[in-house]
Amino acid sequence: MEVLWINRPTHVCKTRALLALILLMWVPVEVMAGTENATHLSTRPSSLNIGALFTLNSVIGRAAKPAIYAAIDDVNSDPSILPGTKLNVILHDTNCSGFLGTVEALQLIENDVVAAIGPQSSGIAHVISHVVNELHVPLLSFAATDPSLAALQYPYFVRTTQSDHFQMYAVADVVEYFGWREVIAIFVDDDCGRNGISILGDALAKKRSKISYKAAFSPGASKNTITELLVGVNLMESRVFVVHVNPDSGLTIFSVAKSLGMMTAGYVWIATDWLPSHLDSLEPPGLDTMNLVQGVVALRHHTPDTDLKKSFMSRWKKLKHEGSSGFNSYALYAYDSIWLAARALEVFFNEGGKISFSNDPKLKDTNRSTLHLTSLRIFDGGQQYLQTILKMNFTGVSGQIQFDQDKYLVHPAYEILNIGGTGSRRIGFWSNSTGLSVIAPEILYKKPFSANTSAQLYSVIWPGETTAIPRGWVFPNNGTPLRIAVPYRVSYQDFVAKDKSPPGVRGYCIDVFEAAVNLLPYAVPRNYVLYGNGKRNPEYSNLVFDVAQNNFDAAVGDVTITTNRTRIVDFTQPYMESGLVVVVPVKEQKTSPWAFLKPFTYQMWLVTGAFFLFVGAVVWILEHRMNQEFRGPPRKQLMTIFWFSFSTMFFSHRENTVSTLGRLVLIIWLFVVLIINSSYTASLTSILTVQQLTSRIEGIDSLIASNDPIGVQDGSFAWKYLVDELNIAESRLVKLKTMENYIEALQYGPKRGGVAAIVDELPYIELFMSNTKCKFRTVGQEFTKSGWGFAFQRDSPLAVDLSTAILQLSENGDLQKIHNKWLTHNECSIQMNEVDSDRLSLTSFWGLFLICGVACFLSLTVFFCRILCQYRRFIPADVEGDVEEIGSGSTRSRPSIRSASFKNLMDFVDTKEEKIKHMLKRKGSDSKHDEASPSSDGPLHSPS
């Protein structure tokens, strides 16, 4: 106990010493850390100025002002953002003036602001961007949507809202979705309006649509000016209007349109984000205002419904200052712009950035100038701060705040709204990655991308309270009917020709066009204009070109659809099939005394004759031993073979076959004869009735290979096709104007100044051959496939509607009725073949001959096997002299059977079957008698 007591004070002293040592080590570290933190904080200013520049008394400004003040308050109250530094906002009003906006911007930057929020005007943004580029002050604009501000020319301009570049592509997708081809753009003629509509034109061009007219008016235009503008566009063809104006004066457009009756059925109005911004700012919008925009389709910035946004929206009524308007999407972008500047400053300071300003040596006061240009100083850290802003990535009340390499906010998206009743109805979404959809983009971003996903929107209630999709165009109300060019033909006037009675033209093509127009659900005022001088057929390529050059609205007639023509005009669905063919003269084949030999080639004749003899000989061999009709003197038997062979050709043979093998061979041979007879008859009939060619031209290939002249219809595209595509020399081509020229040229032939053949389209040739009573025929196949259609100017909606009407005519049979009315004549067989192609060769029948030959060979084999077996049975080893008895019937002594010769075998074969069987039966009974004789005589000679 005592030791412990003594040692206890020692232990306590050691503990205290250790604690003191730790304390001495910790205190310097804390002092050092505190000194470093104090040094770091000391580099931050106690306050920073951020400028705000926009029109306070505007739809956008009234929503942005409370949002900016709220953001400043939230930043200053957040200890994690800019601790020890108070953020101040300096607000300047641009008063909707480019000049005043520029002056206000210069005065704003005199306050050494590190960033400027705004402006809302793209025109002012263009001017101020040059100033901030020089002074290195980032310009964060929450409302300047001009696409051209994204150019490399403005490096310090940072757009914190969506660019109109994406909005115009969204409008183009909506136009394509509903199938419209032309729109009229109504816009304010300023930087934002012009550049936005320019992007819209590019976007529509990619969809094979276009802006048919740009209706621009100056900023602040009077109501009378707008009235004159809308009266003019109402006389035009398109009924789809895209309105891209500013929110403060845009409703004047719809007020005038309603007074002009342009908000009724058949009209389409598409408004950009200005309209939802204006309507959202009204609490609530009045009935008079809503009545102006019934049925309008509008686009609004899409911001995801996050908890942060909902929290901000719940605070909105408390945030509004006196005189501010209701909420719109620009308030969200203004709020996030302040937070973007603040967060970027926090990162800027953490990375060692310092706030300092220096004089610009380029800005010097002069004795004569009252402008204090030296007060404009360069932000030394502006470049670093700009890069920090562009690298930021956080979630704000408007969504994700992050910039791509082109300084656009990522994931641009819009809501598609349909204005109706007392509010609006969302019919879908649009984003640059998913296109049109009824699903929110933030949901689709989480799903695998599918290129096959089709665009979708909910139904729309259009002006006039109709759900039927408007056609989007009408015929102009300026009193000018369609100018339709009709070829003034001098040949083949059944297709199209001049007529004394209204409408001044007639023919198959005209009737088809009139029938198609009558099926349209609207009237088509039209005037037919003859194209050509009436002395020769017009050049159809020139006709199509004149349509493309707006000299005519359409071309109706026998116009062939070719690749080159489709590049400059739009064609309807083909109403007549066509293609180039070669036509040549023909003549009746003169009767020949030896015409009966032509159906078969000489090889076929030789083989057929040989088989007749061969089969006759085989049947004689098989029947000779048992059929009395095939026996007799050699001369008679030879005649029997010949008679029987050739009488089977007519199935008139008198001799009956009794042997099984003979009947088998005969049945197969009669089948072969039946086929040969039928083929011969058909071929001979064809040869005796066919018309023969008078030239060696067999088709387009042989025509190209020759050097003979070729006839081509005057004005036809065939001339250019033969020269350009088939490389035929123009010197070989002869233009033929009338049907009489066709006949003369073919009849004269190349030796007498005519042509060897004519190349023309099939409808003309069918009519030509019918009218000439089939004296001419086509050879070869059609070597082009095309059709006839009606030509319209590019992107004409009438071409689409008429195509549908032509299909309807084809389905209900009216198109065929019109064809029968004008073009039904005596039909000629189109294809001509040479006689040699009708001749039958051995190639077609060698299978039949092979079957017959095999049957004969097998039958002979079986027959001779039977003969040999009988011969062996008939001549045993111990029998002598019977062979000669077969031949002569004598009983004199004969040599041994072992010495029987081949002659004996032939005699045996020649012996009648019945006699051979009788002799074999007799030999069999004699053998049995010889075997029984010893056993019967034995008992008679035995001893008693």
PDB file of N, CA, C and O in Angstrom, residues 932-943:
ATOM      1  N   ALA A 932     -39.698 -96.397-117.921  1.00  0.00           N
ATOM      2  CA  ALA A 932     -40.620 -97.439-117.391  1.00  0.00           C
ATOM      3  C   ALA A 932     -40.424 -98.799-118.043  1.00  0.00           C
ATOM      4  O   ALA A 932     -40.792 -99.838-117.487  1.00  0.00           O
ATOM      5  N   SER A 933     -39.804 -98.934-119.211  1.00  0.00           N
ATOM      6  CA  SER A 933     -39.676-100.205-119.929  1.00  0.00           C
ATOM      7  C   SER A 933     -38.868-101.248-119.174  1.00  0.00           C
ATOM      8  O   SER A 933     -39.266-102.409-119.055  1.00  0.00           O
ATOM      9  N   PRO A 934     -37.702-101.060-118.606  1.00  0.00           N
ATOM     10  CA  PRO A 934     -36.931-102.126-117.909  1.00  0.00           C
ATOM     11  C   PRO A 934     -37.692-102.734-116.762  1.00  0.00           C
ATOM     12  O   PRO A 934     -37.661-103.928-116.529  1.00  0.00           O
ATOM     13  N   SER A 935     -38.368-102.042-116.010  1.00  0.00           N
ATOM     14  CA  SER A 935     -39.054-102.587-114.829  1.00  0.00           C
ATOM     15  C   SER A 935     -40.229-103.476-115.203  1.00  0.00           C
ATOM     16  O   SER A 935     -40.563-104.416-114.504  1.00  0.00           O
ATOM     17  N   SER A 936     -40.819-103.227-116.342  1.00  0.00           N
ATOM     18  CA  SER A 936     -41.966-104.055-116.760  1.00  0.00           C
ATOM     19  C   SER A 936     -41.548-105.364-117.400  1.00  0.00           C
ATOM     20  O   SER A 936     -42.241-106.352-117.327  1.00  0.00           O
ATOM     21  N   ASP A 937     -40.341-105.362-118.093  1.00  0.00           N
ATOM     22  CA  ASP A 937     -39.907-106.575-118.770  1.00  0.00           C
ATOM     23  C   ASP A 937     -39.146-107.521-117.859  1.00  0.00           C
ATOM     24  O   ASP A 937     -38.961-108.681-118.181  1.00  0.00           O
ATOM     25  N   GLY A 938     -38.724-107.093-116.796  1.00  0.00           N
ATOM     26  CA  GLY A 938     -37.895-107.929-115.905  1.00  0.00           C
ATOM     27  C   GLY A 938     -38.536-109.226-115.503  1.00  0.00           C
ATOM     28  O   GLY A 938     -37.954-110.309-115.635  1.00  0.00           O
ATOM     29  N   PRO A 939     -39.692-109.286-115.059  1.00  0.00           N
ATOM     30  CA  PRO A 939     -40.308-110.550-114.620  1.00  0.00           C
ATOM     31  C   PRO A 939     -40.504-111.534-115.754  1.00  0.00           C
ATOM     32  O   PRO A 939     -40.514-112.732-115.553  1.00  0.00           O
ATOM     33  N   LEU A 940     -40.602-110.929-117.044  1.00  0.00           N
ATOM     34  CA  LEU A 940     -40.823-111.869-118.141  1.00  0.00           C
ATOM     35  C   LEU A 940     -39.573-112.700-118.430  1.00  0.00           C
ATOM     36  O   LEU A 940     -39.680-113.815-118.924  1.00  0.00           O
ATOM     37  N   HIS A 941     -38.393-112.178-118.156  1.00  0.00           N
ATOM     38  CA  HIS A 941     -37.172-112.916-118.454  1.00  0.00           C
ATOM     39  C   HIS A 941     -36.542-113.575-117.246  1.00  0.00           C
ATOM     40  O   HIS A 941     -35.490-114.201-117.348  1.00  0.00           O
ATOM     41  N   SER A 942     -37.190-113.529-116.152  1.00  0.00           N
ATOM     42  CA  SER A 942     -36.619-114.181-114.955  1.00  0.00           C
ATOM     43  C   SER A 942     -36.859-115.690-114.987  1.00  0.00           C
ATOM     44  O   SER A 942     -37.796-116.181-115.585  1.00  0.00           O
ATOM     45  N   PRO A 943     -35.934-116.502-114.359  1.00  0.00           N
ATOM     46  CA  PRO A 943     -36.112-117.978-114.356  1.00  0.00           C
ATOM     47  C   PRO A 943     -37.368-118.354-113.626  1.00  0.00           C
ATOM     48  O   PRO A 943     -37.756-117.746-112.641  1.00  0.00           O
TER      49      PRO A 943
END
